[in-house]
Short mmCIF file of C-alpha atoms and ligand atoms in Angstrom, two decimals:
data_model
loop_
_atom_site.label_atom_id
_atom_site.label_comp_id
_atom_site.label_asym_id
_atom_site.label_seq_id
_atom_site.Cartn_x
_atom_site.Cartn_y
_atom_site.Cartn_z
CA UNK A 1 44.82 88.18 90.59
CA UNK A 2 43.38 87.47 94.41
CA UNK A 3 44.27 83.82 95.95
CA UNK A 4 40.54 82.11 94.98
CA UNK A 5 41.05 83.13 91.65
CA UNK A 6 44.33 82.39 91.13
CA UNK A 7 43.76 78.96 92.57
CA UNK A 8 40.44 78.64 90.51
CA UNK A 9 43.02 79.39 87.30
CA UNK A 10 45.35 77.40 88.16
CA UNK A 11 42.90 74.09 88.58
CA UNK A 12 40.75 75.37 85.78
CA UNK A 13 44.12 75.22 83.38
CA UNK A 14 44.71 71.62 84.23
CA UNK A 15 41.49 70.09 84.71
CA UNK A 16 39.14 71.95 82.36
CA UNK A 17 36.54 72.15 85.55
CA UNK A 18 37.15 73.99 88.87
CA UNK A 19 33.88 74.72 90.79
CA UNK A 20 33.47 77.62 92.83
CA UNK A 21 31.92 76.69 96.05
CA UNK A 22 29.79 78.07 98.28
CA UNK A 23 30.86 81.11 100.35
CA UNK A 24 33.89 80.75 102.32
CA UNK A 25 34.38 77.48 101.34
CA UNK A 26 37.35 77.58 99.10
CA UNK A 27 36.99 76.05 95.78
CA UNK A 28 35.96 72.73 94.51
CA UNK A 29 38.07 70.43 92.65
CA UNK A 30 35.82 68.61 90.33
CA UNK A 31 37.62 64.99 89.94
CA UNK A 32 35.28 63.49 87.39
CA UNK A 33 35.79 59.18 87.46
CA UNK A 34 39.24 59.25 88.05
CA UNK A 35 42.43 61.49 89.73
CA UNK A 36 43.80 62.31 86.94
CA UNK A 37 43.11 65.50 87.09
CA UNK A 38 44.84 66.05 90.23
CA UNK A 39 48.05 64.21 88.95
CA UNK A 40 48.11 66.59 86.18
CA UNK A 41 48.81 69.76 88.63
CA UNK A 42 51.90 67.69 89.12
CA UNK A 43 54.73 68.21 87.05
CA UNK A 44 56.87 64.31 87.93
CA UNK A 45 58.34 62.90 84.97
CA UNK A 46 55.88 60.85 82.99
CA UNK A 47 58.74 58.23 82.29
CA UNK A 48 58.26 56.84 86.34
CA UNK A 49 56.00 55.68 88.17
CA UNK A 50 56.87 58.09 91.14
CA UNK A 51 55.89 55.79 94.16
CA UNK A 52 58.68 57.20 97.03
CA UNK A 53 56.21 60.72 98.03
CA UNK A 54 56.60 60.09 101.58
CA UNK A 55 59.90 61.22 101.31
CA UNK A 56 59.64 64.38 99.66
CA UNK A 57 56.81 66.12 97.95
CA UNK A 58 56.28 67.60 94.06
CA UNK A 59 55.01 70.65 94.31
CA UNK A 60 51.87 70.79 92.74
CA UNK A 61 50.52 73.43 90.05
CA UNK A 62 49.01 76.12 92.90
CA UNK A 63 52.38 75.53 95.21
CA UNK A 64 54.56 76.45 92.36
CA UNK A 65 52.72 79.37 91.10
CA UNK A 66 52.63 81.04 93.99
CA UNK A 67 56.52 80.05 94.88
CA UNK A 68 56.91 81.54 91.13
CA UNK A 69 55.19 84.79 92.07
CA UNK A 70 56.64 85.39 95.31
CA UNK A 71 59.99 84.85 93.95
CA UNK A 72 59.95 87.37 90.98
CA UNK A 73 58.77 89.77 93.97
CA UNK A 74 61.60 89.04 96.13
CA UNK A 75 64.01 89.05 93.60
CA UNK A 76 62.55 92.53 91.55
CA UNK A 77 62.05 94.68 95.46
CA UNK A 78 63.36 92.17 98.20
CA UNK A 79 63.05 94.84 101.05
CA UNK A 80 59.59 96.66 99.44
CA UNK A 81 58.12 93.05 99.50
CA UNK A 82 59.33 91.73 102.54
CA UNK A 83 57.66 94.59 104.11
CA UNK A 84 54.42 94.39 102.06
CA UNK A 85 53.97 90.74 102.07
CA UNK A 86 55.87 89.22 105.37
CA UNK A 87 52.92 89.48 107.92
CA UNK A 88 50.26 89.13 105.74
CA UNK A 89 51.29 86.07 104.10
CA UNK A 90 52.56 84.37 107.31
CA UNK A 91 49.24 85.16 108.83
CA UNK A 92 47.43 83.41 106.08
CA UNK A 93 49.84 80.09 106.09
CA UNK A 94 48.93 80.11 110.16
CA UNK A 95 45.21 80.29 108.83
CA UNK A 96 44.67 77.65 106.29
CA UNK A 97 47.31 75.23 108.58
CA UNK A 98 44.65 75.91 111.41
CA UNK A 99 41.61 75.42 109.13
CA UNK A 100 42.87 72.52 107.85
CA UNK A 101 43.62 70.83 111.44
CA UNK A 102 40.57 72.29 112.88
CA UNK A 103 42.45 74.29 115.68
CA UNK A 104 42.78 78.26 117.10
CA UNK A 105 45.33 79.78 114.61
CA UNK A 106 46.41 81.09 117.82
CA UNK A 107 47.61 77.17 118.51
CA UNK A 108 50.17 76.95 115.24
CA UNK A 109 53.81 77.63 115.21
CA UNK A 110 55.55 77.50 111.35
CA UNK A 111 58.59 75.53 110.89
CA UNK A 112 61.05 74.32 108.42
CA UNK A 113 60.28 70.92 108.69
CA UNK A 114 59.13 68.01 110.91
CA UNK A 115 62.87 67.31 112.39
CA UNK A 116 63.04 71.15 113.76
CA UNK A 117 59.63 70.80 115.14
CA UNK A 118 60.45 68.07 117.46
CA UNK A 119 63.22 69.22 118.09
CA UNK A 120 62.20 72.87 119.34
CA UNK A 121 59.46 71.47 121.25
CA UNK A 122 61.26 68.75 122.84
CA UNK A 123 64.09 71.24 123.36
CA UNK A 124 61.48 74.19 124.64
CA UNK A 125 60.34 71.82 127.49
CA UNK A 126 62.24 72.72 130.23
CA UNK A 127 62.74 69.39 131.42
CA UNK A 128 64.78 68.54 134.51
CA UNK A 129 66.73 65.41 135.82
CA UNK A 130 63.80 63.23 137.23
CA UNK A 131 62.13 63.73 134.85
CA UNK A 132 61.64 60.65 132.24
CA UNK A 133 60.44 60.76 129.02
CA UNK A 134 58.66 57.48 127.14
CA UNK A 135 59.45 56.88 123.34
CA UNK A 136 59.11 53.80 121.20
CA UNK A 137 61.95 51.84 119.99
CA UNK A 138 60.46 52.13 116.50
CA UNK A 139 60.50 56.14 116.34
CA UNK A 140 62.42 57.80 113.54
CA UNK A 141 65.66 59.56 114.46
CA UNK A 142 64.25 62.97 114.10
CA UNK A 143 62.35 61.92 117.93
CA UNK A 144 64.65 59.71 119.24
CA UNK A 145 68.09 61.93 118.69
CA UNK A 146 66.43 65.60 119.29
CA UNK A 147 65.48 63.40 122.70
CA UNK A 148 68.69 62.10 123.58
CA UNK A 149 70.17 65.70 122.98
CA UNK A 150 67.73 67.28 125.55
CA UNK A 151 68.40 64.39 128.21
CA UNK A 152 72.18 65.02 127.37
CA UNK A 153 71.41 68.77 127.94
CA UNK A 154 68.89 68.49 131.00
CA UNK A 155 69.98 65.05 132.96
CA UNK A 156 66.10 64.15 132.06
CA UNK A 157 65.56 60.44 131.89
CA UNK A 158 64.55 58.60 128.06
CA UNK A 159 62.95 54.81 128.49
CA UNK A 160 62.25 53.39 125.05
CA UNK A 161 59.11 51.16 124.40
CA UNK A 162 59.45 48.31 122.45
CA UNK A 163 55.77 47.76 120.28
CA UNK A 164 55.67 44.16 119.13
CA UNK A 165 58.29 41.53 119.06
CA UNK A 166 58.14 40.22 115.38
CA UNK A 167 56.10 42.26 112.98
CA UNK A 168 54.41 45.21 113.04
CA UNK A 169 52.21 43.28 110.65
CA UNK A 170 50.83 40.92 113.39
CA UNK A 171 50.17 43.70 115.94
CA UNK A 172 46.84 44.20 117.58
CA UNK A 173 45.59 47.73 119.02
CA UNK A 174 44.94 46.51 122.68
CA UNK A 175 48.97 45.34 122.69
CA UNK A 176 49.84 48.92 121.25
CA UNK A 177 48.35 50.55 123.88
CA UNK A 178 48.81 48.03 126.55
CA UNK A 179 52.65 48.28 125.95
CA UNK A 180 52.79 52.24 125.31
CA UNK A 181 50.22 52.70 128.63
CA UNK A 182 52.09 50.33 130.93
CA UNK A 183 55.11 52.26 130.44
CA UNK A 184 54.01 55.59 131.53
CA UNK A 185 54.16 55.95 135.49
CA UNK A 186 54.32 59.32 137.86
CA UNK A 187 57.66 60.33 136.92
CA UNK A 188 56.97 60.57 132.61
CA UNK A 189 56.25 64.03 131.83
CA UNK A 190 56.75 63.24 127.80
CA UNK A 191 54.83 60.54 125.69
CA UNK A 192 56.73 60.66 122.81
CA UNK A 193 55.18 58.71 119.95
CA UNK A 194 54.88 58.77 115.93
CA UNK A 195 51.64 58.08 114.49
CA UNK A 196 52.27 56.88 110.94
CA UNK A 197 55.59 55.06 111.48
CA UNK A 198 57.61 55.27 107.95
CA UNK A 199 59.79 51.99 108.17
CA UNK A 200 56.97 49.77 108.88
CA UNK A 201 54.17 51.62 108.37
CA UNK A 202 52.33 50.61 111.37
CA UNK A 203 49.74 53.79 112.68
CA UNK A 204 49.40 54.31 116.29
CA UNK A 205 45.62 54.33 118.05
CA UNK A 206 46.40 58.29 119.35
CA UNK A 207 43.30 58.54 121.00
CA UNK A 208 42.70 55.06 122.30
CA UNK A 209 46.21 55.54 124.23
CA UNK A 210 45.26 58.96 125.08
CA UNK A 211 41.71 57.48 126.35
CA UNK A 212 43.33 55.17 128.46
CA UNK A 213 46.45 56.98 130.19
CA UNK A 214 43.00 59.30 131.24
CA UNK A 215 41.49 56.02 132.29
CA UNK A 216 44.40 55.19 134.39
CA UNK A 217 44.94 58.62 135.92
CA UNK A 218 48.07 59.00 134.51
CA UNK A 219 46.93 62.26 132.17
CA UNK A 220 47.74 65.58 134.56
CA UNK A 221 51.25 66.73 133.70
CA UNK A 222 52.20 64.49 131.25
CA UNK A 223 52.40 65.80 127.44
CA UNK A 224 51.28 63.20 124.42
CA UNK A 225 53.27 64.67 121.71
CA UNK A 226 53.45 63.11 118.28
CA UNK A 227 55.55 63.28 115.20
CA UNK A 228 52.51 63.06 112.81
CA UNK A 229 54.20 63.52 108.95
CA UNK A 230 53.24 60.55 107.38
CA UNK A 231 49.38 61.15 108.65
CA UNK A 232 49.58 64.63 108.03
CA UNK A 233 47.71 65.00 104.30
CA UNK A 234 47.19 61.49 104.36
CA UNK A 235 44.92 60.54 106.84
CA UNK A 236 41.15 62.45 107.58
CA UNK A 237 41.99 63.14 110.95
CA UNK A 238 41.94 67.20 113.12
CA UNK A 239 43.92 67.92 115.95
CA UNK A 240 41.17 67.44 118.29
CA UNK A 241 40.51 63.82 116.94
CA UNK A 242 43.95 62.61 118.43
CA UNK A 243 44.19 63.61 121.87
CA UNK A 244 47.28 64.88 121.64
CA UNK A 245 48.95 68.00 122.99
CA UNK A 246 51.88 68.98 120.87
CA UNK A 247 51.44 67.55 116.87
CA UNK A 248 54.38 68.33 114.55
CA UNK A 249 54.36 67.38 111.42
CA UNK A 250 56.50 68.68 107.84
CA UNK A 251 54.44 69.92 105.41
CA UNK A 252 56.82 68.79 102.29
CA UNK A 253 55.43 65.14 102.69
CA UNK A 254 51.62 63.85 101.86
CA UNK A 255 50.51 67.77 101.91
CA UNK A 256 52.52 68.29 98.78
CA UNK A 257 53.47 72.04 100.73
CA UNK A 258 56.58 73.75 99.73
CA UNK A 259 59.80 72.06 100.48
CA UNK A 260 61.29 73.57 103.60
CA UNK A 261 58.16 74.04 105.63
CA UNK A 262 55.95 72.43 108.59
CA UNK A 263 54.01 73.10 111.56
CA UNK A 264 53.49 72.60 115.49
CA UNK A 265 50.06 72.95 116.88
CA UNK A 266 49.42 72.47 120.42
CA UNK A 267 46.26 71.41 121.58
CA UNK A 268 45.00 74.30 123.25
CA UNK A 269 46.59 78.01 122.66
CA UNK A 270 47.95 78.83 126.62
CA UNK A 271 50.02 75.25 126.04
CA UNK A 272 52.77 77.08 124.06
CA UNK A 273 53.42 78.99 127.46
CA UNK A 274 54.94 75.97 128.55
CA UNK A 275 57.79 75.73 125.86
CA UNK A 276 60.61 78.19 125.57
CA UNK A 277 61.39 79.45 122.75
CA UNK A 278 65.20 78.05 121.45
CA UNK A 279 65.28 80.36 118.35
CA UNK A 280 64.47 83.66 118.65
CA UNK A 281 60.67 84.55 117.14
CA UNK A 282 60.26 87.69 115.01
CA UNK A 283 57.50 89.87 115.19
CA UNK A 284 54.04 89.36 115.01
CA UNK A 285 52.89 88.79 118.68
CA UNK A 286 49.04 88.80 118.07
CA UNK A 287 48.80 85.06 117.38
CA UNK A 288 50.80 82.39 120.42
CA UNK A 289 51.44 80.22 117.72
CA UNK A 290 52.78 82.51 115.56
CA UNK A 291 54.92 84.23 117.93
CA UNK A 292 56.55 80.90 119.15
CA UNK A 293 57.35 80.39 115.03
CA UNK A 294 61.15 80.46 114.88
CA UNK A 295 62.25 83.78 113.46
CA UNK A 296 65.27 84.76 111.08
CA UNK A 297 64.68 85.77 107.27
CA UNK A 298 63.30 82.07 105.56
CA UNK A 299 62.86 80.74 102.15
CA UNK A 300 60.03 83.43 101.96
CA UNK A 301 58.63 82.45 98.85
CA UNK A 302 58.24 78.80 99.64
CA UNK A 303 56.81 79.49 103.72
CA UNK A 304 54.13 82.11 101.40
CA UNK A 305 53.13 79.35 99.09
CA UNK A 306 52.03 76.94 102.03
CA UNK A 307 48.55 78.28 102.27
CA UNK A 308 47.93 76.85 98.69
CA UNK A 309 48.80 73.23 99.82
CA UNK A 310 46.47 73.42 102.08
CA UNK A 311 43.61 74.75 100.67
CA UNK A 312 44.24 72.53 97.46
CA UNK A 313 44.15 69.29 99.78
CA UNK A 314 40.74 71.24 101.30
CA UNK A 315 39.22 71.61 97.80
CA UNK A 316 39.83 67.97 97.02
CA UNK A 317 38.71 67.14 100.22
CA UNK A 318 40.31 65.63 103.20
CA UNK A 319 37.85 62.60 103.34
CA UNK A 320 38.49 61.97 99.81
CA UNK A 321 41.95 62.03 99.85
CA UNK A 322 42.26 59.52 102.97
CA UNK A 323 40.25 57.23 100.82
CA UNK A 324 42.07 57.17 97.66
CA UNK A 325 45.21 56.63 99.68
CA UNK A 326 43.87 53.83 101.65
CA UNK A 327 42.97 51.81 98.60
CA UNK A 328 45.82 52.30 96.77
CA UNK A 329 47.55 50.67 99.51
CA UNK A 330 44.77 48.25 100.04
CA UNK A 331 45.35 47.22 96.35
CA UNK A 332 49.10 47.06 96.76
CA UNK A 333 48.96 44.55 100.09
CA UNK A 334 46.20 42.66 98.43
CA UNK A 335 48.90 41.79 95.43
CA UNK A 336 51.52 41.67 97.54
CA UNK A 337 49.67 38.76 99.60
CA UNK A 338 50.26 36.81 96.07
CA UNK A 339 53.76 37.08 95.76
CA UNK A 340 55.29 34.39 97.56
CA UNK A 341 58.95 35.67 98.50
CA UNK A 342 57.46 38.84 100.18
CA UNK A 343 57.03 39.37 103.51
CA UNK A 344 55.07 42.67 104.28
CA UNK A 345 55.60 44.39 107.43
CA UNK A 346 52.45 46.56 107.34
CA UNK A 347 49.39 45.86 108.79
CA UNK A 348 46.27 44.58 106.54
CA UNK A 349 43.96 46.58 108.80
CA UNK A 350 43.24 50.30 107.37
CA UNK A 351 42.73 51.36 110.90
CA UNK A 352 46.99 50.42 111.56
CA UNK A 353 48.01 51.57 108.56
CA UNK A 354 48.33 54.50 106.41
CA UNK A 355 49.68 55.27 103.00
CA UNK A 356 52.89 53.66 103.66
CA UNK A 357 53.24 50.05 102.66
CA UNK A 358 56.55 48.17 103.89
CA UNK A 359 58.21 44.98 102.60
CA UNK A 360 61.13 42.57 102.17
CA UNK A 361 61.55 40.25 99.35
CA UNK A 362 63.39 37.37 100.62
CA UNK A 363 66.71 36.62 99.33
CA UNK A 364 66.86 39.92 97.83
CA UNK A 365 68.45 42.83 99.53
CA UNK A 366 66.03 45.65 100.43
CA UNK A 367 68.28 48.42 98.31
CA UNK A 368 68.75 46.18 95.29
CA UNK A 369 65.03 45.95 95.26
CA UNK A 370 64.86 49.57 95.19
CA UNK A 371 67.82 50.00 92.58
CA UNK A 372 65.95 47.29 90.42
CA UNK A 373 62.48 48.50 90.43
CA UNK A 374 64.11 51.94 89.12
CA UNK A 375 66.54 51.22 86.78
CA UNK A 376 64.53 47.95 84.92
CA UNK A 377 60.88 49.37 85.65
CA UNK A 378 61.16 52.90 85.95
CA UNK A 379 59.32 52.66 89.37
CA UNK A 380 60.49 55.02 92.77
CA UNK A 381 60.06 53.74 95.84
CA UNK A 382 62.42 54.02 99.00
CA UNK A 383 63.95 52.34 101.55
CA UNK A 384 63.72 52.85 105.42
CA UNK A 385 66.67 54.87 106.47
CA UNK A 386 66.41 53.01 109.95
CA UNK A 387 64.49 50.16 111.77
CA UNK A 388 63.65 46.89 109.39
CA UNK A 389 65.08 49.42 106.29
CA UNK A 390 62.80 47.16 104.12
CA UNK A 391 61.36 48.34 101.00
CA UNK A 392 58.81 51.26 101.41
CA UNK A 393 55.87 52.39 98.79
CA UNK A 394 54.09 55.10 99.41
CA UNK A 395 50.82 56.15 97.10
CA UNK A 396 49.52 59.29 96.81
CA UNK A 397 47.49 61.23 95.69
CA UNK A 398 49.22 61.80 92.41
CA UNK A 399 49.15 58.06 91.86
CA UNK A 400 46.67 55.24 90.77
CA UNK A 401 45.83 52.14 90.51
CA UNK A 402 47.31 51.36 87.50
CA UNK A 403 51.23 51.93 88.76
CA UNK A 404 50.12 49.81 91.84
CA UNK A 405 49.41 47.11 89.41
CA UNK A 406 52.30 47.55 87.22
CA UNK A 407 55.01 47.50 90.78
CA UNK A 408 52.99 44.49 91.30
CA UNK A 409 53.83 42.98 88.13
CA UNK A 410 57.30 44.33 88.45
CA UNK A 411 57.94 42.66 92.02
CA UNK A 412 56.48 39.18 90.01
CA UNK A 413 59.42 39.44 87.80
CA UNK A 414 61.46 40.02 90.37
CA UNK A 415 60.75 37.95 92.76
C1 LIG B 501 58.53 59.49 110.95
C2 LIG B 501 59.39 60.59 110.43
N1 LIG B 501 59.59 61.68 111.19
C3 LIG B 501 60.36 62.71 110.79
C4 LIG B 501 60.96 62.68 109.56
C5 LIG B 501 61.80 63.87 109.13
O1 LIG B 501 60.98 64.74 108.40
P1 LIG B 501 61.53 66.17 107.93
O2 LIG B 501 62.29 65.91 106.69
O3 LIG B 501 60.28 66.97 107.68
O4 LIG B 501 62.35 66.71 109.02
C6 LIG B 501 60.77 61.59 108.71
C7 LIG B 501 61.39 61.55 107.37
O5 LIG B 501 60.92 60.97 106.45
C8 LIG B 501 60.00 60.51 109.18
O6 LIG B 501 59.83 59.43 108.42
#
């Protein structure tokens, strides 16, 4: 069965209507009044209410077929399929990840996930000592440890940014990028920031700091990158909205892609020229991107499958999705305005937030919260492994409003 059809099955099986669209276009999923259609290509255990998908994805009916197939492949002629499927399968992941973001296919490298992204980029710079980098104290470790490595390995200079002084909750845009901006002089040939932060959930204004470092002349030779995972899937953004030069991002997050797989797309192709490769690439020189994709033998069948994740989050429909996600979290830090012992970190506006909504409950510790919710509500949701490590939910598009209502009635009890 060829990929549109196989797709088209696999939708058809769960939601009794799958249009084909026009030419080219992929296929429709027809979502009726509701989602629930789209949760059902998710096999999470209907006993929770699975609220914690920022941390790792379910892989969703398309994403496991495929896995399914390639594996049987692998496993009944590994060489014979290696050789008939390798090229032609990494070629189309490159395709539907550059579709997707709106770039040159020639501008995306495959990864394993967000952590080796950053780190072979920030690694591939060829920095030098007098040379400074500028990160946020608020980054996750993935940035702020693969940085500290390379100024360890390089004698390169790392200043860290501090964003707001009390809560990410109170912040305004023109402080973001006053504070991020300011920071930046001659010497900083890195930017190094996170767009969707995951312990407060606070999203950067890419382009309005990227607008204004041009403003101030401070643009040539400097590189904006960004670790974008907790926007990639869930906000309706492209690479060329951003005004970045380097985005890396995991794909096993808000894309739902197989486990073990991301991406790094540079802003324009000829940019990859400017990072060395760290791990040997294999093969395929036709496409930059491609060729600067770490090589070794991978979890084939899961790399393979990551063209369906993207074309099922294209068939919903990336404006769609970055709507459903932003009321779901609207909903939750409406009710969670009511409650009176919690404090939310997040930001009310939808234009500094995300899908990630972060919170303390006073007088209750953040992972007894967590433990609670699971073992007396059957609810998942996470905690920050650094920063605040407050409470995190994190809706998706497997969700709805329903479990945001019943963790709201939940945290009532609770708190
Ligand atoms: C902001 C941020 N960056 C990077 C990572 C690491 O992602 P990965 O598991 O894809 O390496 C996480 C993990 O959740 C994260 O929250």
């Amino acid at each position: 069965m060829d990929r549109r059809r196989f797709l088209g099955a696999a939708c058809l099986a769960v939601a009794g209507a799958a249009l084909p669209a026009r030419a080219g276009e992929g296929l429709q999923v027809r979502l009726g009044d509701g989602w629930d259609e789209v949760r059902a290509l998710f096999d999470l255990d209907p006993a929770l209410v699975h609220l914690g998908g920022l941390l790792i994805a379910s892989h969703p009916l398309p994403v496991r077929e495929a896995i399914e197939r390639h594996r049987k492949g692998l496993d009944r002629d590994p060489v014979g399929y290696v050789f008939a499927w390798d090229t032609k399968e990494r070629v189309r992941a490159v395709e539907a990840a550059a579709a997707y973001f709106g770039t040159s296919s020639r501008s995306v490298a495959l990864t394993d996930s967000t952590t080796m992204g950053l780190s072979l980029l920030y690694h591939g710079m060829r920095l030098q000592p007098g040379d400074e980098v500028v990160r946020t104290e608020h980054d996750h470790y993935a940035t702020w440890y693969s940085l500290d490595l390379v100024a360890a390995a390089t004698g390169a200079a790392v200043r860290a940014v501090r964003l707001y002084d009390e809560s990410a909750a109170a912040v305004r845009e023109e402080e973001l990028v006053e504070r991020i901006v300011g920071a930046v002089g001659q010497k900083t040939r890195v930017l190094a920031l996170t767009w969707v932060h995951s312990s407060s959930g606070l999203v950067l204004p890419i382009g309005a700091i990227d607008a204004e470092l041009r403003r101030r002349g401070l643009r040539e030779g400097l590189r904006l990158c960004v670790d974008g995972v907790h926007g990639f899937g869930a906000l309706n953004a492209a690479m060329g909205d951003l005004g970045c030069d380097f985005f890396v991002a995991g794909c096993h997050k808000w894309l739902h892609g197989p486990r073990g797989t991301g991406v790094v797309y540079a802003a324009r192709p000829e940019l990859f020229e400017e990072i060395a490769p760290v791990i040997p690439p294999f093969g395929v020189k036709h496409t930059e991107g491609l060729f600067r994709s770490p090589g070794g033998f991978h979890a084939f069948e899961h790399r393979w499958a990551l063209a369906e994740a993207f074309e099922l989050h294209r068939s919903i429909g990336k404006p769609r999705i970055a709507a459903r996600i932003t009321q779901l979290a609207s909903e939750l830090k409406a009710g969670l305005a009511e409650i009176r012992r919690v404090r939310l970190h997040t930001p009310i506006d939808p234009a500094l937030s995300a899908g990630i909504v972060s919170f303390d409950v006073d007088g209750v510790h953040p992972a007894q919260v967590v433990a609670r919710l699971r073992e007396e509500h059957g609810i998942v949701v996470t905690r920050s492994p650094y920063g605040s490590r407050s409470v995190r939910v994190s809706p998706g598009i497997m969700n709805g409003s329903a479990e945001i209502e019943r963790l709201l009635q939940a945290l009532h009890a609770l708190a």
